[in-house]
PDB file of C-alpha atoms in Angstrom:
ATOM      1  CA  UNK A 369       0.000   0.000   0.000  1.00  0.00           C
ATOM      2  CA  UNK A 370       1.246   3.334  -0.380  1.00  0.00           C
ATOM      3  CA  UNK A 371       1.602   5.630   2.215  1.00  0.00           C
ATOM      4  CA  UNK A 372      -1.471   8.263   2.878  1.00  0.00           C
ATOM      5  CA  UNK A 373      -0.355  11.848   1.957  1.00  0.00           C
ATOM      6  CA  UNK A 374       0.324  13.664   4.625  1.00  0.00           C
ATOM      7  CA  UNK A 375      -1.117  16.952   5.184  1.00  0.00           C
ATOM      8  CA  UNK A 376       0.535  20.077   3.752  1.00  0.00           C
ATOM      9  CA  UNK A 377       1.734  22.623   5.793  1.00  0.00           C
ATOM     10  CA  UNK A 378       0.259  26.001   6.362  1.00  0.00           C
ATOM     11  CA  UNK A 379       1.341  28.598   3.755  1.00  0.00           C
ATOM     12  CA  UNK A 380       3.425  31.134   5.817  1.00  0.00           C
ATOM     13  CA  UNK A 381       1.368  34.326   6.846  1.00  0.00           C
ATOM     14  CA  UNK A 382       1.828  36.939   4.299  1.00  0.00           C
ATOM     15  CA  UNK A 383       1.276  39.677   6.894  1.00  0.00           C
ATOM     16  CA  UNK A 384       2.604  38.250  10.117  1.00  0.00           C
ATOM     17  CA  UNK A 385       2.450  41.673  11.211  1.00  0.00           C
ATOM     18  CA  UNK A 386      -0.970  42.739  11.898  1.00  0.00           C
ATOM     19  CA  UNK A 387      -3.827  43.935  13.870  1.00  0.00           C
ATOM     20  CA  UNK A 388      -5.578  41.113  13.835  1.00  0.00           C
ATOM     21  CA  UNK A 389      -2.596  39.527  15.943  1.00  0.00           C
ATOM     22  CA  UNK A 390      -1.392  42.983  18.137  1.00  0.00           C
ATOM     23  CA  UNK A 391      -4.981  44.328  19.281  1.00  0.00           C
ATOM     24  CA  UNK A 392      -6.285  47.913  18.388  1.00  0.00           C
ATOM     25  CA  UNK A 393      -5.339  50.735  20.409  1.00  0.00           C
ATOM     26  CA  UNK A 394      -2.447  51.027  21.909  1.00  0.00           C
ATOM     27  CA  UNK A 395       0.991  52.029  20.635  1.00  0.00           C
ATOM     28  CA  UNK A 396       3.530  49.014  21.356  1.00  0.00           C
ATOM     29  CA  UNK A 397       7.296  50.145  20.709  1.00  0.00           C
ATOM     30  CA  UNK A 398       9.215  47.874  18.287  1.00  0.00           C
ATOM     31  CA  UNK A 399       6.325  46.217  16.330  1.00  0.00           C
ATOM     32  CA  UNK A 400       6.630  45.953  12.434  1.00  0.00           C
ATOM     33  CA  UNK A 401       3.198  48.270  12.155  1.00  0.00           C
ATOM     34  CA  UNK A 402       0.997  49.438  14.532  1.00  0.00           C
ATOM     35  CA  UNK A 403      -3.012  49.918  15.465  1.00  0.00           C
ATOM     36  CA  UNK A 404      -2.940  52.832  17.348  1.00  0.00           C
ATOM     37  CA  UNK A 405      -4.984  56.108  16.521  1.00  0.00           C
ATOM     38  CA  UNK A 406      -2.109  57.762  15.806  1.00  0.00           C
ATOM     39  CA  UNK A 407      -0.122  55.504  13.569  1.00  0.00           C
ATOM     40  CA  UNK A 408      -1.495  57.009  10.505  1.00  0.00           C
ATOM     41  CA  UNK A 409       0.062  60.481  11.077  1.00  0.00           C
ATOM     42  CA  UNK A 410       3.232  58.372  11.184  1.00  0.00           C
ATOM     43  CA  UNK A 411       2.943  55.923   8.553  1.00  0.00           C
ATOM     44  CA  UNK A 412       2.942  53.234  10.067  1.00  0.00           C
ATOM     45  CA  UNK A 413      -0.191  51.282  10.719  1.00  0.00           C
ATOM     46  CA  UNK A 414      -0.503  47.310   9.963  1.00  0.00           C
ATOM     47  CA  UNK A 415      -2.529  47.024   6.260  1.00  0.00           C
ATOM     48  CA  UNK A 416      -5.661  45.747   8.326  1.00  0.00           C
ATOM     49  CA  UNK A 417      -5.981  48.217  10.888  1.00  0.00           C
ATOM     50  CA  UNK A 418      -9.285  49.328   9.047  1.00  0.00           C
ATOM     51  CA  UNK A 419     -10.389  45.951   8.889  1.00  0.00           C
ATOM     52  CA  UNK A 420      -9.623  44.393  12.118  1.00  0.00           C
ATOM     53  CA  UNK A 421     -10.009  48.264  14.374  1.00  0.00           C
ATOM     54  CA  UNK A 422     -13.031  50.420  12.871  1.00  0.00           C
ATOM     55  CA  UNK A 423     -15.401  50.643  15.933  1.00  0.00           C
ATOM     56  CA  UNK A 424     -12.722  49.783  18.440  1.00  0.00           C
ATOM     57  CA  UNK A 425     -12.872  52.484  20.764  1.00  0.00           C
ATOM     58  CA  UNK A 426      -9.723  54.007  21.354  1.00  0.00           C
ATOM     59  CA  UNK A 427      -7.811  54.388  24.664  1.00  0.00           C
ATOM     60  CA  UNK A 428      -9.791  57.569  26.454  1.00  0.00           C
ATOM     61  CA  UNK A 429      -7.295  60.634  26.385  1.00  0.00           C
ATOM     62  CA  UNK A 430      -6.321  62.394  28.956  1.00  0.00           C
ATOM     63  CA  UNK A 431      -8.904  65.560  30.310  1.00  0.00           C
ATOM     64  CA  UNK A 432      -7.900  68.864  28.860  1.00  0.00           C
ATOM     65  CA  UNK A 433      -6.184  71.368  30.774  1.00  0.00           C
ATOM     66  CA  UNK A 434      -8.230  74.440  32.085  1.00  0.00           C
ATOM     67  CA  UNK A 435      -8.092  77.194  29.248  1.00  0.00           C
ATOM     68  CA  UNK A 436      -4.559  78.585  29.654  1.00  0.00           C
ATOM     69  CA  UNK A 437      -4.232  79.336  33.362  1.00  0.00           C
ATOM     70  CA  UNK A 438      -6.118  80.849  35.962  1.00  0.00           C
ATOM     71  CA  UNK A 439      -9.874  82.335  36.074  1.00  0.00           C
ATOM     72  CA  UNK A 440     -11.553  85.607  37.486  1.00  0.00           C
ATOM     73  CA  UNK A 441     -14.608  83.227  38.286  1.00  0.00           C
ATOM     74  CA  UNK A 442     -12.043  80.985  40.461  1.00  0.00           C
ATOM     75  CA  UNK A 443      -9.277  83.880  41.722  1.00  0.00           C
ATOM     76  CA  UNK A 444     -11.677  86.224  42.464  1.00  0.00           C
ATOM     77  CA  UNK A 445     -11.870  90.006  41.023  1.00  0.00           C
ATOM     78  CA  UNK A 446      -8.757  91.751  42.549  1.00  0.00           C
ATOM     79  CA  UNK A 447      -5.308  91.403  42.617  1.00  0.00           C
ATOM     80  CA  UNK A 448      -3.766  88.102  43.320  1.00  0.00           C
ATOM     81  CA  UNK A 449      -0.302  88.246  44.519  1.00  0.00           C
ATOM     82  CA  UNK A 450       1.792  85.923  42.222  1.00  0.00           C
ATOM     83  CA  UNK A 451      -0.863  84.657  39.623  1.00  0.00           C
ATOM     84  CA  UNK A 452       0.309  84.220  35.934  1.00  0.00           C
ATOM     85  CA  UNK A 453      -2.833  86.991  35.375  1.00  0.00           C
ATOM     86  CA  UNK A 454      -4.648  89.536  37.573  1.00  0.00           C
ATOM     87  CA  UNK A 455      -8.745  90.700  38.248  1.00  0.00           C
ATOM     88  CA  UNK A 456      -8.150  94.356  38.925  1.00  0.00           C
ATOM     89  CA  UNK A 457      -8.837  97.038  37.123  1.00  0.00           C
ATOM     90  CA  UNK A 458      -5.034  97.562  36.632  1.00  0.00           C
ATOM     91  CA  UNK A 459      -4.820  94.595  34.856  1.00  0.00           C
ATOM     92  CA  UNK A 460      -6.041  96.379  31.252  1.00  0.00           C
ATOM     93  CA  UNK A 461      -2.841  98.939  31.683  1.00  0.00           C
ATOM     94  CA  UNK A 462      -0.689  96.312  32.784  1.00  0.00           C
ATOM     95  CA  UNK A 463      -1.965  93.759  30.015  1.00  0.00           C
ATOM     96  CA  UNK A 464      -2.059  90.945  32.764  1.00  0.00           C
ATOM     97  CA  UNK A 465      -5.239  90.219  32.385  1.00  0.00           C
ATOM     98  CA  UNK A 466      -6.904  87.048  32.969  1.00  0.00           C
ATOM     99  CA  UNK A 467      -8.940  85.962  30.068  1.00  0.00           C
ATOM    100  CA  UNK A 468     -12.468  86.070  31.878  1.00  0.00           C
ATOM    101  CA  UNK A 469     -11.484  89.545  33.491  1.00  0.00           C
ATOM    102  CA  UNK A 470     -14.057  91.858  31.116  1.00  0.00           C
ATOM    103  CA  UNK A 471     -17.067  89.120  31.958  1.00  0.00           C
ATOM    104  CA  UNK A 472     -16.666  88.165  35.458  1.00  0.00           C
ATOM    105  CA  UNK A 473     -15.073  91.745  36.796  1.00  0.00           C
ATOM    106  CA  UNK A 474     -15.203  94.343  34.291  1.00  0.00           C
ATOM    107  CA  UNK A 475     -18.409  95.285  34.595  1.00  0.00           C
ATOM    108  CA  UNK A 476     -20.072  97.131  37.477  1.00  0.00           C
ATOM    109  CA  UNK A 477     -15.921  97.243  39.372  1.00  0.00           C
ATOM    110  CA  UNK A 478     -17.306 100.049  41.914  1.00  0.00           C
ATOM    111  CA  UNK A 479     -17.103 102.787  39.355  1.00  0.00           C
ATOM    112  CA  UNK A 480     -20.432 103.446  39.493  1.00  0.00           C
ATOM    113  CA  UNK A 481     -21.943 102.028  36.282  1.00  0.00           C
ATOM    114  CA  UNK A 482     -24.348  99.437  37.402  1.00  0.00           C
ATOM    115  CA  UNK A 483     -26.415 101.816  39.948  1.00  0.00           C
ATOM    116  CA  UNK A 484     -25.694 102.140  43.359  1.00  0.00           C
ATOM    117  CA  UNK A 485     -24.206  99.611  45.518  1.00  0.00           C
ATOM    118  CA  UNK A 486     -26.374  98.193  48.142  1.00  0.00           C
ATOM    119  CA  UNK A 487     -25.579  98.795  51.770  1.00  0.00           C
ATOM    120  CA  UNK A 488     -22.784  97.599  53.198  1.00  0.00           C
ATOM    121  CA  UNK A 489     -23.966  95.736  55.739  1.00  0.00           C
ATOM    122  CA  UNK A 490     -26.125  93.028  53.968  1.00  0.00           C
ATOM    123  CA  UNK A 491     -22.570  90.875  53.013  1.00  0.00           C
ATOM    124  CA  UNK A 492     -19.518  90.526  55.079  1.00  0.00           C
ATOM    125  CA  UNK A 493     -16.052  89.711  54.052  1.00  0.00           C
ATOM    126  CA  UNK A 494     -15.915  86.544  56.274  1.00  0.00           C
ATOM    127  CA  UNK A 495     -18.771  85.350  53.932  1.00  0.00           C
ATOM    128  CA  UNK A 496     -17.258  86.627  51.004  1.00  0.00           C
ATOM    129  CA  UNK A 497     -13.495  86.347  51.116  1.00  0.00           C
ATOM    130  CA  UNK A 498     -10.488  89.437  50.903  1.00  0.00           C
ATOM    131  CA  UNK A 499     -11.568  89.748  46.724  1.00  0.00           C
ATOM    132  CA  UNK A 500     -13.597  91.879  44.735  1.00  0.00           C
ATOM    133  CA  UNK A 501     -16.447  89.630  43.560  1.00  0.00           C
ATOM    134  CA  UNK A 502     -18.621  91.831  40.441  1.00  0.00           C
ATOM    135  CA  UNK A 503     -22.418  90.976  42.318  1.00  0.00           C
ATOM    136  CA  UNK A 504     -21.382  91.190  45.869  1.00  0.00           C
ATOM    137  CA  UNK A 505     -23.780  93.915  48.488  1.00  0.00           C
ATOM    138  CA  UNK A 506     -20.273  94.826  49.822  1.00  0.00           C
ATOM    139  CA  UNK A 507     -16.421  94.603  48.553  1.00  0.00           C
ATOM    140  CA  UNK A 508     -13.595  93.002  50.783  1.00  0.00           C
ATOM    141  CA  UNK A 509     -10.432  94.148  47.885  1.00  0.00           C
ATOM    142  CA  UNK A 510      -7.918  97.131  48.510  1.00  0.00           C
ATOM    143  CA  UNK A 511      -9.865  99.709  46.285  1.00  0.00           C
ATOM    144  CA  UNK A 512     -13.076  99.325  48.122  1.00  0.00           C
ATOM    145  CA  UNK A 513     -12.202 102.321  50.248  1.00  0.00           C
ATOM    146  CA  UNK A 514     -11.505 104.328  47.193  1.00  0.00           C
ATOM    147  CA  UNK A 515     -14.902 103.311  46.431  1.00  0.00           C
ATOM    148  CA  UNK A 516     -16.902 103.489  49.507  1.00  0.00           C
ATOM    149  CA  UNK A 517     -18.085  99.741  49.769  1.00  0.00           C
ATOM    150  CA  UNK A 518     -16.568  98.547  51.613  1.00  0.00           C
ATOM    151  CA  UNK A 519     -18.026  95.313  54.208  1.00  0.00           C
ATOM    152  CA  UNK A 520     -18.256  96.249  57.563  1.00  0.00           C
ATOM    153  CA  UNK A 521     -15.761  94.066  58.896  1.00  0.00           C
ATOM    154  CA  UNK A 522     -13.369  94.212  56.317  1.00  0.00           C
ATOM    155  CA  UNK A 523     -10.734  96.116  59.060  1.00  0.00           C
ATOM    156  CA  UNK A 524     -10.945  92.606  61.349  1.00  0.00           C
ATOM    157  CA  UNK A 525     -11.374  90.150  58.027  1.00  0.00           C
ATOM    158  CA  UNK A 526      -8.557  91.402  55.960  1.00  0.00           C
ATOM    159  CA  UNK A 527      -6.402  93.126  57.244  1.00  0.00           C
ATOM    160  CA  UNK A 528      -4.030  95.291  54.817  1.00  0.00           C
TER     161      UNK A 528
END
C-alpha cells in the first residue's frame, strides 16, 4: 500500500504583522506596524488596521487642561499676589489680564456704572473672602475704600 499523503503545511502568513494579531489601540514600541490612533500620522499602521479596528474604541485621552491658566470666576476680582494673570482694574494697563477679566469683573468694578451699591452691611467679608467679587452687596479688595463699599468688617477680616 502506499503511504497516505500527509497533510501540507500552512502557507506562511503573508502579513505576520498585523492587527488582527497585536490588538487595536495602543501604541507598542518595536512592532513591524501598529493599530494605534495615531499611527497614521506616522505611517505606520498594519494594512488591516481598518479591517480588524473600525469601531474599536480608542484608549480615552487624557482631560484637557483648564483654558490657559487661571480664572476671574475661580481667583476672584482683585489682585492676586503671584498669579500668571490679575482681576483688577489695573490689569487692562498692565496687560495681565486674565482671560475672563471683562465678563466676570469688568463690569459694574465700583465705578459706578451698574447703579448704586447696596448697603454695606447686607454681606460681610468673612462670607465673602479678601476679593472683589462683580455681584457682591459689599467689597472686601484694597480699592473698596476708594470706592466706599466697603463690608463692615473688612478692618478685622482682611487686614491690609
Amino acid at each position: 500500500p502506499s503511504p497516505s499523503p500527509s497533510p501540507s503545511p500552512s502557507p506562511p502568513d503573508p502579513n505576520p504583522a498585523s492587527c488582527k494579531k497585536f490588538g487595536c489601540g495602543m501604541f507598542v514600541s518595536g512592532q513591524a506596524c501598529q493599530c494605534d490612533p495615531n499611527c497614521g500620522d506616522y505611517g505606520d499602521c498594519c494594512s488591516d488596521k481598518g479591517k480588524e479596528c473600525d469601531g474599536v474604541p480608542s484608549p480615552s485621552p487624557s482631560p484637557s487642561p483648564s483654558p490657559s491658566g487661571p480664572m476671574c470666576a475661580t481667583l476672584g476680582c482683585g489682585y492676586t499676589s503671584g498669579s500668571s494673570c490679575q482681576c483688577d482694574p489695573a490689569c487692562t494697563s498692565y496687560g495681565d489680564c486674565c482671560t475672563d477679566y471683562s465678563s466676570t469683573c469688568a463690569s459694574g468694578g465700583g465705578g459706578g456704572t451698574g447703579g448704586p451699591s447696596p448697603p454695606p452691611s447686607s454681606g460681610s467679608c468673612q462670607q465673602f473672602g479678601c476679593v472683589y467679587k462683580n455681584g457682591n452687596s459689599c467689597q472686601c479688595d484694597k480699592n473698596c475704600k476708594d470706592y466706599g463699599d466697603c463690608c463692615s468688617d473688612i478692618s478685622t477680616t482682611c487686614p491690609a
